[in-house]
Amino acid sequence: MKSQAVAAETGRQAGQVWDSLKKAAFVLGSGLFFLVAFRNSVTWHLQRFWGASGDFWQTQWGKLHSLFEGNEVALFFLGTMLAPTIAFWSFNAILMLADATGVPAFITRYRIQRDRNNPVEPVKLWQAVRTVLFNQFCLSAPMVMLMYPIMQWRGNPCGPELPTFHWVLLEIVIFGLIEEIMFYYSHRLFHHPALYKHFHKVHHEWTAPIGVVALYAHPVEHVLSNMLPPMLGPMLMGSHIATTTLWFCMALVITSISHCGYHLPFLPSPEFHDFHHLKFNQCYGVLGVLDRLHGTDTVFKKTKAYERHTMLLNLTPLSESIPDSLKQGQ
């Protein structure tokens, strides 16, 4: 009898997972369909800009391509490693200054967990920086170089012609969807008790994250959850290095924003992932689509953080315009 009950429960859970996967495929597929169907109207103004500046960018790319005189390996490394690394550390240098010194106050007034990292402990910050540097130069760099022969097999990643605007836009959307799926399920896998204590616990040492913690992870997690999800899209699409560079820079800056601990004006909301660090068992994804389908955002939706999970379009911190409830009224 007990075995039948267990089998029934297992079947029910499997059915729920399969139903969620079908819903995810429908939602993501529908979104992609409508984007492609209406791309002419959605991107008309951007296309005009691209058309006006396309010759300029093609000329600059031609000069860079000629400068390397056919040394495409160096050009590929420049685009997949050097440029994204500069983008990551340039953005995080400003955040670390605010984390360590409280200056500029314009940034610190937007702190999400106001009683944490005020300022961040120097020893803890330096440990995070060392780990991130190790992950980038000892793990990320070899991975992107192993990526090069795959990209060559798939196409011509360092070709002399830049891709069109619409193709770049479509590729970025596909990359984002692939990353959402790969990161959500790999992230949830690392939260399994058998894996969490050995791998993912390192990342969750920071219950109040800061920007640089985006890449603070155990080496195994860094390879499987930080690197593979954003790398898979360009490899599958055989993308041009210009698109891959743009995507890697975007991905690193966006994940830094998600971890930064500040809900800054005119930037994507970090409330979703900040709540994950605070509660551990909610908000596993990037876009939140799969969290909604799998019900892993139900607690988050009942919080003030959810009410604040929107782009701030003025200079008033959301902690002030949407304050925490008083204990008597909770």
Tab-separated table of C-alpha atoms in Angstrom:
chain	number	residue	atom	x	y	z
A	1	MET	CA	0.000	0.000	0.000
A	2	LYS	CA	2.796	2.336	0.959
A	3	SER	CA	4.688	1.591	-2.258
A	4	GLN	CA	1.549	2.370	-4.261
A	5	ALA	CA	1.195	5.713	-2.486
A	6	VAL	CA	4.838	6.534	-3.156
A	7	ALA	CA	4.458	5.556	-6.800
A	8	ALA	CA	1.333	7.701	-7.092
A	9	GLU	CA	3.084	10.695	-5.538
A	10	THR	CA	6.089	10.209	-7.816
A	11	GLY	CA	3.787	10.043	-10.813
A	12	ARG	CA	1.964	13.176	-9.680
A	13	GLN	CA	5.219	15.114	-9.305
A	14	ALA	CA	6.457	13.892	-12.676
A	15	GLY	CA	3.171	15.002	-14.211
A	16	GLN	CA	3.534	18.459	-12.647
A	17	VAL	CA	7.085	18.823	-13.966
A	18	TRP	CA	6.027	17.742	-17.455
A	19	ASP	CA	3.068	20.115	-17.368
A	20	SER	CA	5.365	22.958	-16.305
A	21	LEU	CA	7.793	22.147	-19.120
A	22	LYS	CA	4.964	22.206	-21.661
A	23	LYS	CA	3.750	25.538	-20.300
A	24	ALA	CA	7.282	26.940	-20.409
A	25	ALA	CA	7.709	25.811	-24.022
A	26	PHE	CA	4.378	27.405	-24.930
A	27	VAL	CA	5.099	30.715	-23.204
A	28	LEU	CA	8.663	31.032	-24.496
A	29	GLY	CA	7.707	29.837	-27.980
A	30	SER	CA	4.779	32.239	-28.163
A	31	GLY	CA	6.947	35.132	-27.050
A	32	LEU	CA	9.541	34.354	-29.694
A	33	PHE	CA	6.833	33.974	-32.362
A	34	PHE	CA	5.306	37.366	-31.610
A	35	LEU	CA	8.738	39.001	-31.480
A	36	VAL	CA	9.593	37.662	-34.919
A	37	ALA	CA	6.103	38.396	-36.293
A	38	PHE	CA	6.096	42.013	-35.140
A	39	ARG	CA	9.783	42.778	-35.332
A	40	ASN	CA	9.327	45.268	-38.200
A	41	SER	CA	7.053	47.527	-36.147
A	42	VAL	CA	8.860	47.002	-32.822
A	43	THR	CA	12.329	47.715	-34.167
A	44	TRP	CA	11.547	50.274	-36.876
A	45	HIS	CA	13.199	53.215	-35.117
A	46	LEU	CA	16.140	51.117	-33.972
A	47	GLN	CA	16.595	49.836	-37.506
A	48	ARG	CA	16.782	53.403	-38.779
A	49	PHE	CA	19.522	54.137	-36.252
A	50	TRP	CA	21.356	50.930	-37.165
A	51	GLY	CA	21.070	51.723	-40.838
A	52	ALA	CA	22.499	55.197	-40.286
A	53	SER	CA	25.400	53.951	-38.182
A	54	GLY	CA	25.888	50.531	-39.780
A	55	ASP	CA	28.566	51.750	-42.174
A	56	PHE	CA	30.436	53.312	-39.253
A	57	TRP	CA	30.504	50.080	-37.222
A	58	GLN	CA	31.374	48.000	-40.279
A	59	THR	CA	34.286	50.319	-40.986
A	60	GLN	CA	35.566	50.076	-37.412
A	61	TRP	CA	35.251	46.307	-37.495
A	62	GLY	CA	37.122	46.208	-40.802
A	63	LYS	CA	39.985	48.203	-39.268
A	64	LEU	CA	40.130	45.914	-36.216
A	65	HIS	CA	39.966	42.818	-38.418
A	66	SER	CA	42.849	44.102	-40.541
A	67	LEU	CA	44.865	45.056	-37.463
A	68	PHE	CA	44.958	41.437	-36.326
A	69	GLU	CA	45.973	40.338	-39.863
A	70	GLY	CA	44.089	37.066	-39.779
A	71	ASN	CA	44.991	36.157	-36.176
A	72	GLU	CA	41.417	35.188	-35.433
A	73	VAL	CA	42.287	33.324	-32.224
A	74	ALA	CA	43.522	36.569	-30.655
A	75	LEU	CA	40.516	38.448	-32.000
A	76	PHE	CA	38.165	35.809	-30.595
A	77	PHE	CA	39.864	35.965	-27.179
A	78	LEU	CA	39.622	39.756	-27.218
A	79	GLY	CA	35.869	39.576	-27.801
A	80	THR	CA	34.934	36.673	-25.540
A	81	MET	CA	37.273	37.298	-22.611
A	82	LEU	CA	38.982	40.689	-22.509
A	83	ALA	CA	36.031	42.932	-23.406
A	84	PRO	CA	33.526	41.188	-21.054
A	85	THR	CA	36.092	41.182	-18.225
A	86	ILE	CA	36.656	44.928	-18.635
A	87	ALA	CA	32.885	45.507	-18.648
A	88	PHE	CA	32.465	43.412	-15.481
A	89	TRP	CA	35.231	45.072	-13.466
A	90	SER	CA	34.481	48.603	-14.678
A	91	PHE	CA	30.893	48.311	-13.469
A	92	ASN	CA	31.817	46.536	-10.237
A	93	ALA	CA	34.636	48.963	-9.383
A	94	ILE	CA	32.009	51.663	-8.821
A	95	LEU	CA	29.852	49.296	-6.767
A	96	MET	CA	32.792	48.093	-4.654
A	97	LEU	CA	33.742	51.684	-3.879
A	98	ALA	CA	30.223	52.259	-2.545
A	99	ASP	CA	30.247	48.910	-0.711
A	100	ALA	CA	33.581	49.584	1.006
A	101	THR	CA	33.333	53.305	1.742
A	102	GLY	CA	29.677	54.341	1.523
A	103	VAL	CA	30.655	56.841	-1.193
A	104	PRO	CA	28.966	58.041	-3.309
A	105	ALA	CA	25.904	58.356	-1.086
A	106	PHE	CA	23.750	58.548	-4.201
A	107	ILE	CA	24.286	54.791	-4.619
A	108	THR	CA	24.123	53.646	-0.983
A	109	ARG	CA	20.738	55.253	-0.347
A	110	TYR	CA	19.287	52.635	-2.707
A	111	ARG	CA	20.569	49.681	-0.657
A	112	ILE	CA	18.000	46.851	-0.515
A	113	GLN	CA	19.046	45.181	2.755
A	114	ARG	CA	19.730	48.425	4.573
A	115	ASP	CA	21.268	46.848	7.678
A	116	ARG	CA	23.790	44.717	5.733
A	117	ASN	CA	27.131	45.476	4.040
A	118	ASN	CA	27.154	48.964	5.486
A	119	PRO	CA	30.077	48.908	4.823
A	120	VAL	CA	31.096	45.459	3.603
A	121	GLU	CA	33.847	43.698	5.563
A	122	PRO	CA	37.203	44.282	3.758
A	123	VAL	CA	38.449	40.731	4.417
A	124	LYS	CA	35.247	39.229	3.039
A	125	LEU	CA	35.334	41.532	0.012
A	126	TRP	CA	38.961	40.651	-0.792
A	127	GLN	CA	38.167	36.939	-0.511
A	128	ALA	CA	35.344	37.378	-3.018
A	129	VAL	CA	37.601	39.320	-5.409
A	130	ARG	CA	40.314	36.627	-5.269
A	131	THR	CA	37.793	33.857	-5.952
A	132	VAL	CA	36.263	35.757	-8.874
A	133	LEU	CA	39.677	36.429	-10.414
A	134	PHE	CA	40.539	32.732	-10.119
A	135	ASN	CA	37.243	31.742	-11.752
A	136	GLN	CA	37.707	34.212	-14.600
A	137	PHE	CA	41.344	33.546	-15.499
A	138	CYS	CA	41.710	29.865	-14.561
A	139	LEU	CA	38.270	28.624	-15.651
A	140	SER	CA	36.483	31.134	-17.921
A	141	ALA	CA	39.522	31.873	-20.108
A	142	PRO	CA	40.215	28.193	-20.982
A	143	MET	CA	36.501	27.615	-21.580
A	144	VAL	CA	36.138	30.416	-24.118
A	145	MET	CA	39.242	29.191	-25.916
A	146	LEU	CA	37.757	25.690	-26.109
A	147	MET	CA	34.670	27.432	-27.476
A	148	TYR	CA	36.641	28.744	-30.486
A	149	PRO	CA	36.969	25.486	-32.507
A	150	ILE	CA	33.253	24.806	-31.932
A	151	MET	CA	32.382	28.271	-33.239
A	152	GLN	CA	34.658	27.717	-36.246
A	153	TRP	CA	32.901	24.429	-36.968
A	154	ARG	CA	29.502	26.142	-36.722
A	155	GLY	CA	30.393	29.121	-38.903
A	156	ASN	CA	32.817	31.995	-39.337
A	157	PRO	CA	32.903	33.750	-35.927
A	158	CYS	CA	35.482	36.375	-36.946
A	159	GLY	CA	34.280	36.993	-40.485
A	160	PRO	CA	34.801	40.395	-42.146
A	161	GLU	CA	31.056	41.154	-42.375
A	162	LEU	CA	29.017	42.169	-39.324
A	163	PRO	CA	25.566	40.572	-38.886
A	164	THR	CA	22.427	42.587	-39.590
A	165	PHE	CA	20.542	44.383	-36.821
A	166	HIS	CA	17.521	42.069	-36.916
A	167	TRP	CA	19.702	38.970	-36.756
A	168	VAL	CA	21.618	40.315	-33.756
A	169	LEU	CA	18.360	41.131	-31.992
A	170	LEU	CA	16.911	37.691	-32.700
A	171	GLU	CA	20.078	35.969	-31.507
A	172	ILE	CA	20.143	37.957	-28.249
A	173	VAL	CA	16.533	36.909	-27.559
A	174	ILE	CA	17.369	33.246	-28.234
A	175	PHE	CA	20.468	33.486	-26.029
A	176	GLY	CA	18.339	34.892	-23.211
A	177	LEU	CA	15.781	32.090	-23.459
A	178	ILE	CA	18.473	29.397	-23.525
A	179	GLU	CA	20.209	30.939	-20.525
A	180	GLU	CA	16.935	31.145	-18.596
A	181	ILE	CA	16.250	27.434	-19.099
A	182	MET	CA	19.823	26.275	-18.492
A	183	PHE	CA	20.423	28.494	-15.478
A	184	TYR	CA	17.092	27.782	-13.787
A	185	TYR	CA	17.445	24.005	-13.848
A	186	SER	CA	21.180	23.918	-13.109
A	187	HIS	CA	20.637	26.384	-10.261
A	188	ARG	CA	17.849	24.280	-8.770
A	189	LEU	CA	20.014	21.199	-9.141
A	190	PHE	CA	22.783	22.838	-7.115
A	191	HIS	CA	20.213	23.527	-4.398
A	192	HIS	CA	19.645	19.797	-3.953
A	193	PRO	CA	20.906	18.893	-0.460
A	194	ALA	CA	23.393	16.371	-1.857
A	195	LEU	CA	25.052	19.080	-3.984
A	196	TYR	CA	24.359	22.277	-2.064
A	197	LYS	CA	26.726	21.659	0.858
A	198	HIS	CA	29.590	20.740	-1.486
A	199	PHE	CA	29.182	23.391	-4.175
A	200	HIS	CA	26.457	26.046	-4.039
A	201	LYS	CA	26.918	26.867	-0.350
A	202	VAL	CA	29.978	28.922	-1.338
A	203	HIS	CA	27.852	31.353	-3.366
A	204	HIS	CA	25.270	31.602	-0.576
A	205	GLU	CA	27.812	32.704	1.985
A	206	TRP	CA	26.551	36.111	0.903
A	207	THR	CA	22.942	36.370	2.126
A	208	ALA	CA	23.149	40.058	1.218
A	209	PRO	CA	24.990	39.953	-2.131
A	210	ILE	CA	27.160	42.591	-3.782
A	211	GLY	CA	27.897	42.955	-7.484
A	212	VAL	CA	31.199	41.089	-7.623
A	213	VAL	CA	29.550	38.050	-5.967
A	214	ALA	CA	27.881	37.346	-9.315
A	215	LEU	CA	30.921	35.172	-10.152
A	216	TYR	CA	31.774	34.122	-6.595
A	217	ALA	CA	31.184	30.378	-6.783
A	218	HIS	CA	32.733	26.950	-6.408
A	219	PRO	CA	34.692	26.034	-9.584
A	220	VAL	CA	32.240	23.260	-10.507
A	221	GLU	CA	29.279	25.610	-10.215
A	222	HIS	CA	31.106	28.339	-12.113
A	223	VAL	CA	31.666	26.015	-15.065
A	224	LEU	CA	28.218	24.404	-15.150
A	225	SER	CA	25.925	27.222	-14.024
A	226	ASN	CA	27.760	30.501	-14.640
A	227	MET	CA	29.539	29.755	-17.913
A	228	LEU	CA	27.689	27.067	-19.881
A	229	PRO	CA	24.228	28.738	-19.936
A	230	PRO	CA	25.433	31.957	-21.650
A	231	MET	CA	27.956	30.089	-23.851
A	232	LEU	CA	25.502	27.571	-25.252
A	233	GLY	CA	23.448	30.052	-27.293
A	234	PRO	CA	26.325	31.466	-29.383
A	235	MET	CA	27.707	27.948	-29.937
A	236	LEU	CA	24.356	26.627	-31.162
A	237	MET	CA	23.748	29.649	-33.396
A	238	GLY	CA	27.316	29.867	-34.745
A	239	SER	CA	27.291	33.560	-33.900
A	240	HIS	CA	29.637	36.293	-35.047
A	241	ILE	CA	32.151	37.431	-32.431
A	242	ALA	CA	30.556	40.896	-32.393
A	243	THR	CA	27.235	39.413	-31.240
A	244	THR	CA	28.941	37.092	-28.757
A	245	THR	CA	30.913	39.980	-27.265
A	246	LEU	CA	27.778	42.088	-26.908
A	247	TRP	CA	25.947	39.163	-25.288
A	248	PHE	CA	28.728	38.295	-22.829
A	249	CYS	CA	29.086	41.943	-21.764
A	250	MET	CA	25.319	42.260	-21.309
A	251	ALA	CA	25.110	39.003	-19.351
A	252	LEU	CA	27.907	39.985	-16.964
A	253	VAL	CA	26.568	43.480	-16.315
A	254	ILE	CA	23.001	42.211	-15.827
A	255	THR	CA	24.051	39.475	-13.392
A	256	SER	CA	26.133	42.083	-11.533
A	257	ILE	CA	23.029	44.273	-11.263
A	258	SER	CA	21.052	41.280	-9.974
A	259	HIS	CA	23.620	40.753	-7.217
A	260	CYS	CA	24.572	44.362	-6.507
A	261	GLY	CA	22.318	44.894	-3.480
A	262	TYR	CA	21.151	48.307	-4.728
A	263	HIS	CA	17.857	49.032	-6.483
A	264	LEU	CA	19.216	51.849	-8.629
A	265	PRO	CA	17.143	54.157	-10.860
A	266	PHE	CA	16.683	53.233	-14.526
A	267	LEU	CA	18.332	49.823	-14.154
A	268	PRO	CA	16.684	46.367	-14.057
A	269	SER	CA	15.291	45.450	-10.637
A	270	PRO	CA	17.587	43.239	-8.507
A	271	GLU	CA	14.851	42.500	-5.948
A	272	PHE	CA	14.136	39.043	-7.416
A	273	HIS	CA	17.627	37.586	-7.014
A	274	ASP	CA	18.370	39.512	-3.835
A	275	PHE	CA	15.360	37.732	-2.305
A	276	HIS	CA	16.819	34.404	-3.434
A	277	HIS	CA	19.995	35.105	-1.473
A	278	LEU	CA	17.925	36.080	1.539
A	279	LYS	CA	15.558	33.068	1.519
A	280	PHE	CA	17.483	30.444	-0.546
A	281	ASN	CA	14.455	28.458	-1.816
A	282	GLN	CA	12.732	31.064	-4.004
A	283	CYS	CA	13.459	32.856	-7.287
A	284	TYR	CA	15.929	30.514	-9.005
A	285	GLY	CA	15.782	31.937	-12.523
A	286	VAL	CA	16.883	35.060	-14.376
A	287	LEU	CA	13.701	36.249	-16.081
A	288	GLY	CA	11.301	34.674	-13.605
A	289	VAL	CA	9.282	32.825	-16.268
A	290	LEU	CA	10.176	29.337	-15.059
A	291	ASP	CA	9.804	30.370	-11.411
A	292	ARG	CA	6.226	31.372	-12.180
A	293	LEU	CA	5.534	28.114	-14.012
A	294	HIS	CA	7.105	25.959	-11.283
A	295	GLY	CA	5.663	27.963	-8.394
A	296	THR	CA	9.077	28.855	-6.973
A	297	ASP	CA	8.137	32.508	-6.529
A	298	THR	CA	4.982	32.117	-4.423
A	299	VAL	CA	6.563	33.371	-1.178
A	300	PHE	CA	8.289	36.205	-3.022
A	301	LYS	CA	4.933	37.410	-4.384
A	302	LYS	CA	3.665	37.956	-0.850
A	303	THR	CA	6.474	40.314	0.138
A	304	LYS	CA	7.277	44.000	-0.140
A	305	ALA	CA	10.230	42.994	-2.304
A	306	TYR	CA	7.743	41.801	-4.936
A	307	GLU	CA	5.939	45.161	-4.849
A	308	ARG	CA	9.302	46.846	-5.400
A	309	HIS	CA	10.300	44.466	-8.192
A	310	THR	CA	9.992	47.012	-10.981
A	311	MET	CA	12.283	49.431	-12.782
A	312	LEU	CA	12.680	52.585	-10.702
A	313	LEU	CA	11.844	55.532	-12.970
A	314	ASN	CA	12.514	58.350	-10.508
A	315	LEU	CA	15.118	59.195	-7.865
A	316	THR	CA	13.103	58.242	-4.775
A	317	PRO	CA	14.296	54.903	-3.330
A	318	LEU	CA	11.577	52.263	-3.414
A	319	SER	CA	12.322	51.471	0.241
A	320	GLU	CA	10.858	54.918	0.920
A	321	SER	CA	7.967	54.960	-1.554
A	322	ILE	CA	7.055	51.335	-0.676
A	323	PRO	CA	8.187	51.050	2.968
A	324	ASP	CA	8.203	47.840	4.964
A	325	SER	CA	5.006	47.185	6.934
A	326	LEU	CA	4.999	48.033	10.601
A	327	LYS	CA	5.106	44.973	12.827
A	328	GLN	CA	1.710	45.776	14.311
A	329	GLY	CA	0.123	45.685	10.895
A	330	GLN	CA	1.845	42.562	9.630
